[in-house]
Amino acid sequence: MAITSDGKCVFCGEIFNKTMMSKHLKKCSVKTEKYLIKDENSIEKYYCISVCGAHNPEYWLYIDVQANSTLKALDAFLRKIWLECCGHFSSFEIDKQTFSISPDKEFGDRSMNIKLINILDVGTLFRHEYDFGSTTVLKLKVVSEFYANKRKKNVELLARNVAPFIKCTHCEKPATVVCCECIYDDAGWLCDDCSEKHECDEDMFLPVVNSPRVGVCAYEGGFE
């Protein structure tokens, strides 16, 4: 069964689940007013793309991406908001073709320095992987395409999920840290009080953050 979770519109602050957010963004009056076409000589094509965790879909985003920007720019945004911890390799898979941050031509990889307009279309489903050891997998879909005045950022956040409530393993309080040693036994989610009593060393703790990479490797949160 699909997991639904609420998220917040960046423009008006209203709260909707992921499906309703897609509908809301098409008619959000604040967003519409901000992005009215004001200069017919400076129009660019954009894609609206949905992103979610492949294994934890309660984490999701909606973003606008300039069609003439590259996969590398999209990768940089995903790293910044959700993934970056230790400079791991990453890749996209689109129509069974791998586009890698460090392409291996022996395996048929292609570079991320390719424009989105050349490989994406409305309805395209694709995936992103970060860190080929403790991998975080994202699912992406091109929801729509449109034309607008060129923006300062080639990738822009429209909406993201509200941080899900994660209960402490030992009590009813919200977890604030996760123990990397115990997370796979479902015993690693700890509130402030229970973390003080936990048997593992504090060096094994990571903060609970709003990202599908929570509790993985050395990830401590995004920068967006």
Tab-separated table of C-alpha atoms in Angstrom:
chain	number	residue	atom	x	y	z
A	1	MET	CA	0.000	0.000	0.000
A	2	ALA	CA	1.320	3.445	-0.936
A	3	ILE	CA	2.400	5.638	1.951
A	4	THR	CA	0.969	9.133	1.936
A	5	SER	CA	2.381	12.020	3.913
A	6	ASP	CA	1.659	15.707	4.063
A	7	GLY	CA	3.876	18.431	2.688
A	8	LYS	CA	4.053	22.219	2.571
A	9	CYS	CA	3.842	24.490	-0.462
A	10	VAL	CA	6.882	26.799	-0.502
A	11	PHE	CA	4.806	29.666	-1.911
A	12	CYS	CA	1.666	29.845	0.227
A	13	GLY	CA	2.503	27.510	3.124
A	14	GLU	CA	-0.613	25.378	2.708
A	15	ILE	CA	-0.445	21.708	3.644
A	16	PHE	CA	-1.484	18.863	1.325
A	17	ASN	CA	-0.611	15.227	0.768
A	18	LYS	CA	1.641	14.393	-2.179
A	19	THR	CA	-1.167	13.758	-4.675
A	20	MET	CA	-3.127	16.863	-3.742
A	21	MET	CA	0.044	18.955	-3.745
A	22	SER	CA	0.522	18.221	-7.441
A	23	LYS	CA	-2.952	19.603	-8.139
A	24	HIS	CA	-2.446	22.569	-5.813
A	25	LEU	CA	0.795	23.687	-7.458
A	26	LYS	CA	-1.019	24.081	-10.782
A	27	LYS	CA	-3.364	26.676	-9.315
A	28	CYS	CA	-1.538	28.166	-6.308
A	29	SER	CA	-2.292	31.893	-6.614
A	30	VAL	CA	0.925	32.958	-4.873
A	31	LYS	CA	3.046	30.820	-7.220
A	32	THR	CA	1.074	32.010	-10.255
A	33	GLU	CA	1.550	35.662	-9.325
A	34	LYS	CA	5.261	35.225	-8.684
A	35	TYR	CA	5.901	33.548	-12.023
A	36	LEU	CA	3.656	35.532	-14.356
A	37	ILE	CA	5.390	35.953	-17.703
A	38	LYS	CA	6.560	39.568	-17.687
A	39	ASP	CA	9.170	39.518	-20.431
A	40	GLU	CA	8.276	37.737	-23.663
A	41	ASN	CA	11.925	37.931	-24.747
A	42	SER	CA	13.206	35.916	-21.795
A	43	ILE	CA	11.168	32.716	-21.839
A	44	GLU	CA	12.574	29.296	-20.934
A	45	LYS	CA	11.142	25.785	-20.942
A	46	TYR	CA	10.807	24.092	-17.552
A	47	TYR	CA	9.904	20.655	-16.210
A	48	CYS	CA	8.018	20.057	-12.985
A	49	ILE	CA	9.466	16.890	-11.438
A	50	SER	CA	8.291	14.851	-8.453
A	51	VAL	CA	10.936	13.101	-6.344
A	52	CYS	CA	10.501	10.564	-3.544
A	53	GLY	CA	12.460	7.946	-1.669
A	54	ALA	CA	12.217	4.591	-3.455
A	55	HIS	CA	12.137	2.696	-0.143
A	56	ASN	CA	10.683	5.459	2.059
A	57	PRO	CA	8.175	7.428	-0.093
A	58	GLU	CA	7.023	9.491	2.882
A	59	TYR	CA	9.960	11.732	1.916
A	60	TRP	CA	9.105	13.675	-1.241
A	61	LEU	CA	9.696	16.886	-3.195
A	62	TYR	CA	8.261	18.804	-6.105
A	63	ILE	CA	10.779	20.855	-8.053
A	64	ASP	CA	10.918	22.984	-11.203
A	65	VAL	CA	13.954	22.402	-13.395
A	66	GLN	CA	15.052	24.413	-16.407
A	67	ALA	CA	14.914	22.096	-19.436
A	68	ASN	CA	18.229	23.425	-20.745
A	69	SER	CA	20.024	22.619	-17.494
A	70	THR	CA	21.854	19.313	-17.077
A	71	LEU	CA	21.528	16.099	-15.135
A	72	LYS	CA	24.617	17.254	-13.245
A	73	ALA	CA	22.706	20.329	-12.007
A	74	LEU	CA	19.811	18.123	-10.886
A	75	ASP	CA	22.238	15.758	-9.149
A	76	ALA	CA	23.844	18.711	-7.340
A	77	PHE	CA	20.446	19.878	-6.076
A	78	LEU	CA	19.468	16.412	-4.807
A	79	ARG	CA	22.803	16.088	-3.044
A	80	LYS	CA	22.414	19.495	-1.443
A	81	ILE	CA	18.880	19.087	-0.138
A	82	TRP	CA	18.791	15.370	0.713
A	83	LEU	CA	21.934	13.292	0.230
A	84	GLU	CA	25.454	14.699	0.499
A	85	CYS	CA	27.558	13.293	3.308
A	86	CYS	CA	30.945	12.061	2.097
A	87	GLY	CA	31.217	12.928	-1.581
A	88	HIS	CA	30.021	9.517	-2.802
A	89	PHE	CA	29.453	8.674	-6.462
A	90	SER	CA	25.953	8.973	-7.912
A	91	SER	CA	24.069	8.123	-11.085
A	92	PHE	CA	20.759	8.431	-12.908
A	93	GLU	CA	19.069	5.612	-14.787
A	94	ILE	CA	16.830	6.788	-17.657
A	95	ASP	CA	15.367	4.359	-20.209
A	96	LYS	CA	17.883	1.678	-19.124
A	97	GLN	CA	20.809	4.051	-19.728
A	98	THR	CA	23.132	4.998	-16.861
A	99	PHE	CA	24.315	8.596	-16.547
A	100	SER	CA	27.089	8.741	-13.963
A	101	ILE	CA	28.900	11.490	-12.069
A	102	SER	CA	32.030	9.471	-12.910
A	103	PRO	CA	31.132	7.537	-16.091
A	104	ASP	CA	32.825	4.237	-16.847
A	105	LYS	CA	32.735	3.897	-20.633
A	106	GLU	CA	33.652	0.222	-20.343
A	107	PHE	CA	30.208	-0.355	-18.839
A	108	GLY	CA	28.460	1.998	-21.268
A	109	ASP	CA	27.940	4.828	-18.777
A	110	ARG	CA	27.258	8.311	-20.090
A	111	SER	CA	28.129	11.661	-18.512
A	112	MET	CA	25.676	13.778	-16.514
A	113	ASN	CA	26.696	16.742	-18.674
A	114	ILE	CA	23.653	16.249	-20.863
A	115	LYS	CA	20.728	18.637	-21.120
A	116	LEU	CA	17.421	17.467	-19.687
A	117	ILE	CA	15.564	18.580	-22.800
A	118	ASN	CA	17.439	15.892	-24.755
A	119	ILE	CA	16.455	12.969	-22.521
A	120	LEU	CA	13.261	13.837	-20.595
A	121	ASP	CA	9.636	14.263	-21.554
A	122	VAL	CA	6.341	14.533	-19.694
A	123	GLY	CA	5.666	11.188	-18.009
A	124	THR	CA	9.304	10.036	-18.007
A	125	LEU	CA	10.049	7.850	-14.986
A	126	PHE	CA	13.652	7.606	-13.853
A	127	ARG	CA	15.788	6.954	-10.789
A	128	HIS	CA	18.765	8.399	-8.966
A	129	GLU	CA	21.252	6.535	-6.778
A	130	TYR	CA	23.668	8.115	-4.323
A	131	ASP	CA	26.485	6.125	-2.671
A	132	PHE	CA	26.997	2.669	-4.160
A	133	GLY	CA	27.771	1.176	-0.747
A	134	SER	CA	24.973	2.379	1.524
A	135	THR	CA	22.792	3.409	-1.397
A	136	THR	CA	19.932	5.883	-1.200
A	137	VAL	CA	17.592	5.403	-4.176
A	138	LEU	CA	15.189	8.098	-5.397
A	139	LYS	CA	12.314	7.790	-7.863
A	140	LEU	CA	11.604	10.753	-10.157
A	141	LYS	CA	8.820	11.563	-12.600
A	142	VAL	CA	8.369	14.447	-15.040
A	143	VAL	CA	4.911	15.693	-14.060
A	144	SER	CA	4.538	18.523	-16.584
A	145	GLU	CA	6.353	20.975	-18.838
A	146	PHE	CA	5.719	24.698	-19.213
A	147	TYR	CA	7.273	27.981	-20.291
A	148	ALA	CA	8.196	30.821	-17.938
A	149	ASN	CA	10.602	33.716	-17.606
A	150	LYS	CA	14.127	32.596	-16.802
A	151	ARG	CA	14.737	32.299	-13.072
A	152	LYS	CA	17.866	32.848	-11.009
A	153	LYS	CA	18.074	29.158	-10.072
A	154	ASN	CA	17.976	26.373	-12.642
A	155	VAL	CA	16.436	24.035	-10.031
A	156	GLU	CA	13.846	25.390	-7.625
A	157	LEU	CA	11.993	23.767	-4.735
A	158	LEU	CA	8.188	24.023	-4.912
A	159	ALA	CA	7.087	21.774	-2.044
A	160	ARG	CA	8.463	19.122	0.269
A	161	ASN	CA	7.116	16.706	2.833
A	162	VAL	CA	6.647	17.736	6.428
A	163	ALA	CA	9.133	15.799	8.567
A	164	PRO	CA	7.401	12.534	9.539
A	165	PHE	CA	6.925	11.744	13.201
A	166	ILE	CA	9.355	8.997	14.220
A	167	LYS	CA	8.690	7.593	17.662
A	168	CYS	CA	11.453	6.689	20.068
A	169	THR	CA	11.956	2.919	20.203
A	170	HIS	CA	11.654	2.928	23.998
A	171	CYS	CA	8.918	5.477	24.717
A	172	GLU	CA	6.260	7.682	23.101
A	173	LYS	CA	8.448	10.751	22.591
A	174	PRO	CA	9.735	11.847	19.184
A	175	ALA	CA	13.129	10.449	18.218
A	176	THR	CA	15.838	13.080	17.853
A	177	VAL	CA	18.827	10.831	17.113
A	178	VAL	CA	19.366	7.449	15.504
A	179	CYS	CA	22.021	4.943	16.541
A	180	CYS	CA	23.728	3.592	13.420
A	181	GLU	CA	24.694	0.422	15.284
A	182	CYS	CA	21.119	-0.454	16.259
A	183	ILE	CA	18.995	0.986	13.437
A	184	TYR	CA	18.738	-2.309	11.561
A	185	ASP	CA	17.310	-3.996	14.659
A	186	ASP	CA	14.601	-1.293	14.851
A	187	ALA	CA	16.057	-0.285	18.197
A	188	GLY	CA	18.059	2.739	17.157
A	189	TRP	CA	15.499	5.556	17.217
A	190	LEU	CA	16.035	7.537	20.419
A	191	CYS	CA	14.584	10.604	22.111
A	192	ASP	CA	16.823	12.953	24.079
A	193	ASP	CA	16.204	11.135	27.373
A	194	CYS	CA	16.628	7.595	26.051
A	195	SER	CA	19.761	8.499	24.108
A	196	GLU	CA	21.476	9.329	27.413
A	197	LYS	CA	20.799	5.785	28.639
A	198	HIS	CA	21.639	4.023	25.371
A	199	GLU	CA	24.487	1.491	25.608
A	200	CYS	CA	26.245	2.497	22.364
A	201	ASP	CA	28.780	5.308	22.192
A	202	GLU	CA	27.554	8.762	21.165
A	203	ASP	CA	29.864	8.588	18.151
A	204	MET	CA	27.333	6.179	16.653
A	205	PHE	CA	24.518	8.761	16.813
A	206	LEU	CA	23.191	10.750	13.869
A	207	PRO	CA	20.459	13.411	14.030
A	208	VAL	CA	16.946	12.561	12.849
A	209	VAL	CA	16.525	14.704	9.739
A	210	ASN	CA	13.880	15.149	7.046
A	211	SER	CA	15.527	13.065	4.330
A	212	PRO	CA	15.324	9.527	2.914
A	213	ARG	CA	19.007	9.224	3.868
A	214	VAL	CA	18.279	9.618	7.585
A	215	GLY	CA	20.491	7.331	9.656
A	216	VAL	CA	22.734	6.323	6.730
A	217	CYS	CA	26.528	6.659	6.560
A	218	ALA	CA	27.437	10.049	8.092
A	219	TYR	CA	24.429	12.027	6.842
A	220	GLU	CA	23.463	14.908	9.140
A	221	GLY	CA	21.030	16.917	7.032
A	222	GLY	CA	20.741	19.005	3.888
A	223	PHE	CA	21.743	22.566	3.144
A	224	GLU	CA	18.642	23.782	1.261
